[in-house]
Tab-separated table of C-alpha atoms in Angstrom:
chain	number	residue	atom	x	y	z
A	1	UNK	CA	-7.462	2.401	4.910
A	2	UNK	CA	-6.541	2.643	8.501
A	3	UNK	CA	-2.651	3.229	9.150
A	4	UNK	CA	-1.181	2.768	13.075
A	5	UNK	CA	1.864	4.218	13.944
A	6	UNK	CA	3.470	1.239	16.077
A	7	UNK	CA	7.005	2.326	16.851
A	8	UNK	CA	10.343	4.157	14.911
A	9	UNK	CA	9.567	3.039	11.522
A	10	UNK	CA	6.647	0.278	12.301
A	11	UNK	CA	3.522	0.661	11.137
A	12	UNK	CA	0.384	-1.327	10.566
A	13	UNK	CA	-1.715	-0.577	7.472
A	14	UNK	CA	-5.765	-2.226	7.366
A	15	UNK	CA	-6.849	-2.841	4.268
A	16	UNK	CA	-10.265	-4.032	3.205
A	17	UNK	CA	-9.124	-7.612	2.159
A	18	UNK	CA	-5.471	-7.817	4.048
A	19	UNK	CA	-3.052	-6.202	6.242
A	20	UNK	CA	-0.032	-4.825	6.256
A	21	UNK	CA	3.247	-4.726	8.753
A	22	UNK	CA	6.245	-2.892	8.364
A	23	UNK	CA	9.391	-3.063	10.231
A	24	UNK	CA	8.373	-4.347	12.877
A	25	UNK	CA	10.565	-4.459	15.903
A	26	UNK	CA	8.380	-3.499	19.327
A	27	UNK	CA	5.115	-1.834	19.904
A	28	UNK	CA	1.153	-2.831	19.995
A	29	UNK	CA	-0.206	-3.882	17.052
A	30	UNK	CA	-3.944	-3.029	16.818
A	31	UNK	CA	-6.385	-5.920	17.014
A	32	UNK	CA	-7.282	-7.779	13.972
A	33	UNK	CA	-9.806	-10.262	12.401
A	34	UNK	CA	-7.402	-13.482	12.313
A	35	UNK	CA	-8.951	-14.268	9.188
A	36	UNK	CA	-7.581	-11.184	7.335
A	37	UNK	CA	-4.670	-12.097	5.553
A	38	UNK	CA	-1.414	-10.497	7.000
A	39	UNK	CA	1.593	-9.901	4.845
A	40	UNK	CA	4.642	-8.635	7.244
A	41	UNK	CA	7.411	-6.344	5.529
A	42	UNK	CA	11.033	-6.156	6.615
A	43	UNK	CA	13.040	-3.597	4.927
A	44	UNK	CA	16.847	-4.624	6.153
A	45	UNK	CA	18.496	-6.339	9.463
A	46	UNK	CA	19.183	-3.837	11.371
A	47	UNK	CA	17.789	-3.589	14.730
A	48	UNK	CA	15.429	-1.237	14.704
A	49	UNK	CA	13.967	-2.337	11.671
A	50	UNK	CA	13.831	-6.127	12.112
A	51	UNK	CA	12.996	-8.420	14.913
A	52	UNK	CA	13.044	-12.092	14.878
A	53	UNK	CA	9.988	-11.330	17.165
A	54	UNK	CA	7.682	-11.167	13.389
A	55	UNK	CA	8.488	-14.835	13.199
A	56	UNK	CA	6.061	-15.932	16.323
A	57	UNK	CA	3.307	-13.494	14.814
A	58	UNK	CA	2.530	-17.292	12.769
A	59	UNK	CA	1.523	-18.321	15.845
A	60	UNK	CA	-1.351	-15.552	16.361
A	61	UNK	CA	-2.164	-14.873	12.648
A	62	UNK	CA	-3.782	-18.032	10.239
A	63	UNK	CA	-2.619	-16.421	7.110
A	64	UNK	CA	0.703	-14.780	7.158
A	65	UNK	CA	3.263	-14.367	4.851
A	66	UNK	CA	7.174	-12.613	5.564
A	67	UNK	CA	8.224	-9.998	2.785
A	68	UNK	CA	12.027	-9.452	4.330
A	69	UNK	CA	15.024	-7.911	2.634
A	70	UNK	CA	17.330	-10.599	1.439
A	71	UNK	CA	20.156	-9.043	3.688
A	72	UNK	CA	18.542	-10.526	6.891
A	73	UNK	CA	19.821	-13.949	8.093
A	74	UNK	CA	17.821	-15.931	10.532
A	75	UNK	CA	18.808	-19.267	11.611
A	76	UNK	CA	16.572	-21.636	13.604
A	77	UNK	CA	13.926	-20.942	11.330
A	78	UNK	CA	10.664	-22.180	13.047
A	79	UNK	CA	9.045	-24.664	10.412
A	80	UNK	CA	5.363	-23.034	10.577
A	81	UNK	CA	6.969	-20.084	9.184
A	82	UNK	CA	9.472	-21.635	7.234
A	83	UNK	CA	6.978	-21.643	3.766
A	84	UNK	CA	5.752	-18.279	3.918
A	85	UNK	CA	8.613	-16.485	3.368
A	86	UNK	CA	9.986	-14.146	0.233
A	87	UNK	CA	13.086	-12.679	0.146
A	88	UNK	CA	13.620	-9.526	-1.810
A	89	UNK	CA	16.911	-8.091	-3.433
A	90	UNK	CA	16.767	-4.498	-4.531
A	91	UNK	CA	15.392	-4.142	-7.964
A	92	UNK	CA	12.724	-7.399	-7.324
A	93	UNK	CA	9.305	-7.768	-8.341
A	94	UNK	CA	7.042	-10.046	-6.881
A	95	UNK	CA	2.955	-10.697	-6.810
A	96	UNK	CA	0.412	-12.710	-4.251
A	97	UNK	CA	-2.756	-13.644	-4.477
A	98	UNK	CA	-5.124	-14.492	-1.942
A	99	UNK	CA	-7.669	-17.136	-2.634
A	100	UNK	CA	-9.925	-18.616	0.046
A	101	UNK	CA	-7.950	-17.708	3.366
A	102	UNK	CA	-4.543	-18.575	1.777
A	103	UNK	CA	-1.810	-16.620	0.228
A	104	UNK	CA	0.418	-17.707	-2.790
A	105	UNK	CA	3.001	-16.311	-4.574
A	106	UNK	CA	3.009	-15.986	-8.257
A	107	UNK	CA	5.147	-17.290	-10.657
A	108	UNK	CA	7.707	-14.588	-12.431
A	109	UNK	CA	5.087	-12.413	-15.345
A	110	UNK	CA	2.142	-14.635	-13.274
A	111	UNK	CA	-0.549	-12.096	-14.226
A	112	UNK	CA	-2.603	-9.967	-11.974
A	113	UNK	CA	-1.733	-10.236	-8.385
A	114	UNK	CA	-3.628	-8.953	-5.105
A	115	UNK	CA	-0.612	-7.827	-3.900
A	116	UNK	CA	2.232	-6.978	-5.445
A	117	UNK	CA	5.693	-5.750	-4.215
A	118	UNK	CA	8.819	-4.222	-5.610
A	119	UNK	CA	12.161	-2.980	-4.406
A	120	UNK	CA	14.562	-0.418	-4.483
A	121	UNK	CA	18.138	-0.156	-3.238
A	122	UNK	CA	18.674	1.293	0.220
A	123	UNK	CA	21.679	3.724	0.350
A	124	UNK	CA	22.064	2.354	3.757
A	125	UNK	CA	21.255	-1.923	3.726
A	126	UNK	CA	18.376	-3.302	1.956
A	127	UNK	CA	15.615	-1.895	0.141
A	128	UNK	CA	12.523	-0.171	0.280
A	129	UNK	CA	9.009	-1.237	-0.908
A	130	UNK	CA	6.694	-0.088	-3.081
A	131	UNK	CA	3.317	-1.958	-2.369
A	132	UNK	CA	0.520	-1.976	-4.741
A	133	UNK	CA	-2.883	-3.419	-3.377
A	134	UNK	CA	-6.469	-2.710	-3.779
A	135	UNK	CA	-6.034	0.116	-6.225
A	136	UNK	CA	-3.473	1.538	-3.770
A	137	UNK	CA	0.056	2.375	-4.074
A	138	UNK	CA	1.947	2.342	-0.584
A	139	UNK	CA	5.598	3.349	-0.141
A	140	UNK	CA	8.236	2.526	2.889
A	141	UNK	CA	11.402	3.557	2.728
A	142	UNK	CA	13.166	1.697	4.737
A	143	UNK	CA	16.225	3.571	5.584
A	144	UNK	CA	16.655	4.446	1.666
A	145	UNK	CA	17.654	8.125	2.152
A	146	UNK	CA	19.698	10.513	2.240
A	147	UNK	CA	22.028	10.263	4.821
A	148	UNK	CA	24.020	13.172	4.766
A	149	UNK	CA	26.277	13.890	7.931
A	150	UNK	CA	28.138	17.020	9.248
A	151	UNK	CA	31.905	15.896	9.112
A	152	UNK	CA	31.981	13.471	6.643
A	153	UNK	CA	33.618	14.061	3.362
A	154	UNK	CA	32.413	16.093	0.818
A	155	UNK	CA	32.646	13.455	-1.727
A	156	UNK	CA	30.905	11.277	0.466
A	157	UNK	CA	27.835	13.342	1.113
A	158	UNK	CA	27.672	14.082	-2.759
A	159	UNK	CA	27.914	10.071	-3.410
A	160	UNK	CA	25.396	9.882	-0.790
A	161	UNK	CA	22.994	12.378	-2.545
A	162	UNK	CA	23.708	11.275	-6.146
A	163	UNK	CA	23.085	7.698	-5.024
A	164	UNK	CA	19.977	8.645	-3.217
A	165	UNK	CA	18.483	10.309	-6.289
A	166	UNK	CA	19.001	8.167	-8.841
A	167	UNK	CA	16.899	4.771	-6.990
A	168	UNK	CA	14.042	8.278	-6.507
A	169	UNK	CA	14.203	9.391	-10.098
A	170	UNK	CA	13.504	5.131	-10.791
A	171	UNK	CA	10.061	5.737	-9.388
A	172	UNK	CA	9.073	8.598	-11.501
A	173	UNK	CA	5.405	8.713	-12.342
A	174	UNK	CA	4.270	7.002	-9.733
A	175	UNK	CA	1.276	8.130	-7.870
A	176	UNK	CA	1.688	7.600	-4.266
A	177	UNK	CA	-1.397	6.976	-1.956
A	178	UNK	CA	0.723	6.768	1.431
A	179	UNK	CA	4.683	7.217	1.956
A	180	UNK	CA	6.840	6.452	5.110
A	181	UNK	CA	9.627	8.710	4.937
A	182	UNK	CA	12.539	8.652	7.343
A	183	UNK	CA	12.996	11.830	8.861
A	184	UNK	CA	15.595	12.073	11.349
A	185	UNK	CA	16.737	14.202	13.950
A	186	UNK	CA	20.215	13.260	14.302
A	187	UNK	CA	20.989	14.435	11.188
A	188	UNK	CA	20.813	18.478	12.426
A	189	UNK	CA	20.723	20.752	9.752
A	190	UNK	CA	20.657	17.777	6.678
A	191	UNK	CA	17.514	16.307	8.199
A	192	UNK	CA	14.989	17.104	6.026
A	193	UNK	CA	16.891	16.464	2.676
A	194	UNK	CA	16.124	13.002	1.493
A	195	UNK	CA	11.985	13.803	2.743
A	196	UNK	CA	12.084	16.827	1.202
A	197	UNK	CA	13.574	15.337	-2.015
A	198	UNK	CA	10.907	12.577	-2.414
A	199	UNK	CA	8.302	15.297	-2.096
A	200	UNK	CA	9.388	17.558	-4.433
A	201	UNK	CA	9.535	14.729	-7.350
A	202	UNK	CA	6.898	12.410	-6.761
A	203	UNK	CA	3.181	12.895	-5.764
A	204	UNK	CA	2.048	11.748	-3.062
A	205	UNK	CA	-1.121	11.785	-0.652
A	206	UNK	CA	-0.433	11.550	2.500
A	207	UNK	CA	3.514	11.257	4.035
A	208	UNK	CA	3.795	9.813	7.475
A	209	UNK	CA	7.036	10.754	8.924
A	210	UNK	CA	9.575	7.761	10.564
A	211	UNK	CA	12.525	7.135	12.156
A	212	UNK	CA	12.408	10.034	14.119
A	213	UNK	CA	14.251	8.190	17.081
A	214	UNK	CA	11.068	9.499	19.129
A	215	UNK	CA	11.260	13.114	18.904
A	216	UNK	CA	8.209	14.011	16.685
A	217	UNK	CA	9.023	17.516	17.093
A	218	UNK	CA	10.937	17.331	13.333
A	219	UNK	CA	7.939	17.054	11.804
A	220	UNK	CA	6.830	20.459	13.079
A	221	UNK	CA	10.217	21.663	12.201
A	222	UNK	CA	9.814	20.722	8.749
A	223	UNK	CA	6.000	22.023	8.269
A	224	UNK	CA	7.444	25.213	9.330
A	225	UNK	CA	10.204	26.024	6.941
A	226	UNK	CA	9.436	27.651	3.408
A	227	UNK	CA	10.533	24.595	1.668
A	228	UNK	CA	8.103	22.306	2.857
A	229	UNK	CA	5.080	24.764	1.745
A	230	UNK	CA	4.093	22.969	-1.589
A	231	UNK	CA	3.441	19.613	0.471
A	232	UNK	CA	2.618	20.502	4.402
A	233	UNK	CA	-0.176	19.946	4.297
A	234	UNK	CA	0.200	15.858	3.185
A	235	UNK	CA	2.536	15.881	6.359
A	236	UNK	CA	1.022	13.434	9.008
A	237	UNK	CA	1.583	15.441	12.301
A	238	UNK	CA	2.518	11.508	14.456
A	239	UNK	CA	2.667	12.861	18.475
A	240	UNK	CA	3.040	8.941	19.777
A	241	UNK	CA	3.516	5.778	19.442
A	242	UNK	CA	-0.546	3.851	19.075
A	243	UNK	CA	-1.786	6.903	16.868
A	244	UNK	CA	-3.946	5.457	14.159
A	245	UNK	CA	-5.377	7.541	11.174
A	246	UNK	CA	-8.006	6.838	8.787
A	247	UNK	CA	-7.227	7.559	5.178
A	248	UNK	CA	-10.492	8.430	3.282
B	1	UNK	CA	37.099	9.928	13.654
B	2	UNK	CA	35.046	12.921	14.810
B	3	UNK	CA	31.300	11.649	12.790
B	4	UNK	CA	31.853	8.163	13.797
B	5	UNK	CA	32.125	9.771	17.403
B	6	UNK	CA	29.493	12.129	17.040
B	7	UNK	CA	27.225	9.466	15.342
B	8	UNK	CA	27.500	6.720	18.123
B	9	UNK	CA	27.189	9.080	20.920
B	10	UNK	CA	23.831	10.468	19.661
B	11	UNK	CA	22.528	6.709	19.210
B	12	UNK	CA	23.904	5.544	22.427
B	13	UNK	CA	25.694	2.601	21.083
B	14	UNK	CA	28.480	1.288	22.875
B	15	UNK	CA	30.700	-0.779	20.239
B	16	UNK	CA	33.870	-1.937	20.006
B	17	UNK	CA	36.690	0.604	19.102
B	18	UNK	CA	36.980	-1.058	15.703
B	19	UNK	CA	33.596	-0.987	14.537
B	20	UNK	CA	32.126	0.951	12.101
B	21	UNK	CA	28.870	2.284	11.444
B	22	UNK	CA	26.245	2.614	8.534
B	23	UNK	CA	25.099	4.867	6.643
B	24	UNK	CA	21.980	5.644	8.833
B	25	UNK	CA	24.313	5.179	12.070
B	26	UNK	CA	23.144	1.668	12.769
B	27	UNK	CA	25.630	-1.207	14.273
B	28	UNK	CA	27.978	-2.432	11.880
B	29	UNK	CA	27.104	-5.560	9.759
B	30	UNK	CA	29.616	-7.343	12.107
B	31	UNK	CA	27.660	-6.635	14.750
B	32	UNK	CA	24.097	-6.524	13.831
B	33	UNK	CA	24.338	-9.688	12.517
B	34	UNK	CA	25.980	-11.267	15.783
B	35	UNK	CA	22.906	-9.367	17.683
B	36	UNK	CA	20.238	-10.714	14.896
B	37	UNK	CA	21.456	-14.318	16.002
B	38	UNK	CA	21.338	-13.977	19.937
B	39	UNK	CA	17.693	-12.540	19.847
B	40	UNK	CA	16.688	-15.315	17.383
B	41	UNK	CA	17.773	-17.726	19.339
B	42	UNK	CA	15.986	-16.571	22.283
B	43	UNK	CA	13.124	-15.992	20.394
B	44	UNK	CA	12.788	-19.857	19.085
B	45	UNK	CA	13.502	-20.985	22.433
B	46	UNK	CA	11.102	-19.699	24.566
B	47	UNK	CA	7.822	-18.580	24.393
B	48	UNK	CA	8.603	-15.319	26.080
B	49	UNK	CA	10.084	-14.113	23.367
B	50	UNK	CA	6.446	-13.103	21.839
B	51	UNK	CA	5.963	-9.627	22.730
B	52	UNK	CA	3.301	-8.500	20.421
B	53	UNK	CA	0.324	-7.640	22.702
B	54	UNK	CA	-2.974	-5.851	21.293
B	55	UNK	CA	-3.864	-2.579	21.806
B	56	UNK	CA	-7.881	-1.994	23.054
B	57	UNK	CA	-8.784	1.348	21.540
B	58	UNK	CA	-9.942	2.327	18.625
B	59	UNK	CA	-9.617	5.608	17.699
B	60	UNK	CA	-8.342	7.023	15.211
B	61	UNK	CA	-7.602	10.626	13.200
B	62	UNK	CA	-9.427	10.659	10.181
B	63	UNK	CA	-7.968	12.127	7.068
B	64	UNK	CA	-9.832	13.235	3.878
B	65	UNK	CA	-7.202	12.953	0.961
B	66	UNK	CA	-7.561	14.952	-2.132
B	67	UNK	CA	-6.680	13.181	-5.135
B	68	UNK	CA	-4.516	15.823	-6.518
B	69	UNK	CA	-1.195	14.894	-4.968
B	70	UNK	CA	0.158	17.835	-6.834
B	71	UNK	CA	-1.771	20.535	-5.891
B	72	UNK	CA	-2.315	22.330	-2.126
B	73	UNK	CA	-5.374	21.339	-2.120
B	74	UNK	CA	-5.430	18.356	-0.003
B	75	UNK	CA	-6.869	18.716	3.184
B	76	UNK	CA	-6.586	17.434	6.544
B	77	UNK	CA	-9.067	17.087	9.237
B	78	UNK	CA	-8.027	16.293	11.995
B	79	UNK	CA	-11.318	14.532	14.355
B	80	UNK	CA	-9.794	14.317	17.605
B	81	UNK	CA	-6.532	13.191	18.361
B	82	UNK	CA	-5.748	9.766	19.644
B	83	UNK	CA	-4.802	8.747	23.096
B	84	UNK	CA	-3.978	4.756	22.551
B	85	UNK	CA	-2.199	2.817	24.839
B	86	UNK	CA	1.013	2.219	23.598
B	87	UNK	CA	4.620	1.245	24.419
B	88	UNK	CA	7.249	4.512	24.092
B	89	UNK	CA	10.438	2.308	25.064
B	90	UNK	CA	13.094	4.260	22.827
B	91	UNK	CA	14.441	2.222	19.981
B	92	UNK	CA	18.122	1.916	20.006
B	93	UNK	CA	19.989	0.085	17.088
């Protein structure tokens, strides 16, 4: 599996039968075989986590299909796009399956999928995606987090972190391969909470930092400090936009 | 409101003196959604609008993952860091 680190909270995950795009707004995108099937994930409408620009990728990419949060609008739909489209409320499940160069969804309880997809509610708009594929289990959050901020209420940070929690503790058990994790500066001292958080309850393989507003040095931060110990390790250390990793 | 303030300043938003913001300290839904409509419109009416462009190198950190998620013993190996071309144009929502 190779994973590219395109831009804020984009990135671009190779798989041996299909690829993967994730909130998408600007940035390269590594070069692909056409063929490949590419399913293109939109977490919620805000701008730097969906671009109407995904819509044209139709025109470059044979198979495609959109994956977006049911929160984003977009009129003027262009009709090549127009049938590949899902849209996701939080708490969804939904299944493809890819059968000679094309990609179909399956029914509700449709049986074994190649891909399948489920949601969870954002504590900010949208949802985030768990992605299940080739024996692999993927997570983006999306902005789900917890966004705790100096100067707001008490009550609301403790809303914030009690809503935050409860959509983690839903994914209990799970055995992550890859997480995106927001991880975000502005939030000072609070920044590492909701990452941190995930960690600590779920395992996971590798955790690729996001949202970092382009100042990478918060991951650093956070493989420094004592709390982080059990899991630095899992921490991928992203220095640009363009960096690609292998995942053996 | 002193967050609100604090909040836009450090995203660099300029909005309207009634907006709000989310959670993360993205544009309000008022406004994201009126922004969502302008760039779609550009976007289905010209061809310019297509920005994805490929990148031309290919290489790549490799990372050997232990299988125990829950233990320290996952390693990371680090081959040689990547120098691709890329865009660094600051996102700003």
């Amino acid at each position: 599996m190779k994973i590219t680190y395109i831009h804020h909270s984009s990135f671009f995950v190779e798989l041996e039968t299909m690829a993967l795009l994730f909130d998408y707004t600007e940035g390269i995108l590594p070069e692909i075989n056409k063929d490949k099937p590419l399913f293109v994930f939109s977490s919620h409408r805000h701008g730097d986590h969906y671009s109407p620009k995904i819509l044209d990728l139709s025109k470059k990419y044979d198979t495609i299909h959109l994956v977006l949060s049911d929160d984003i609008s977009i009129k003027h739909l262009p009709e090549p796009i127009a049938n590949h489209i899902t849209y996701m409320k939080p708490g969804a499940e939904c299944g493809f399956l890819l059968r000679e160069g094309i990609i179909s969804e399956l029914a509700k309880e449709g049986g074994a999928a190649d891909l399948e997809v489920s949601t969870f509610r954002s504590t900010d708009e949208g949802v985030a995606f768990i992605i299940k594929a080739e024996g692999k289990i993927l997570y983006h959050a999306g902005d789900l987090n917890n966004w705790y901020w100096e100067g707001e209420p008490d009550d609301w940070n403790q809303n914030m972190a009690k809503q935050y929690s409860e959509e983690v503790d839903k994914m209990e058990g799970i055995k992550f391969d890859v997480a995106f994790l927001p991880l975000d500066p502005r939030q000072e001292n609070a920044f590492y909470l909701g990452f941190h958080e995930f960690m600590n309850k779920n395992q996971v393989n590798w955790v690729f930092p996001m949202h970092c507003w382009g100042d990478f040095s918060v991951i650093q931060k956070l493989k420094n400090m004592e709390v982080s110990n059990p899991y630095e390790d899992r921490i991928i250390n992203i220095k640009e936009d363009g960096e690609s990793f292998i995942i053996g | 409101m002193k967050l609100t303030t604090k909040k836009l300043v450090l995203t660099g938003l300029a909005v309207l003196a009634m907006a709000t913001i989310s959670a993360c300290g993205s544009k309000t839904t008022e406004t994201t959604a009126a922004a969502t409509e302008a760039v779609t419109t550009e976007a289905t009416t010209t061809e310019e609008a297509t920005t994805v462009e490929e990148s031309t190198t290919e290489e790549a950190t490799t990372l050997e993952s232990s299988k125990e998620a829950t233990t320290e013993e996952t390693t990371t190996e680090a081959a040689e860091s990547t120098s691709v071309e890329a865009e660094t144009t600051k996102a700003a929502n």
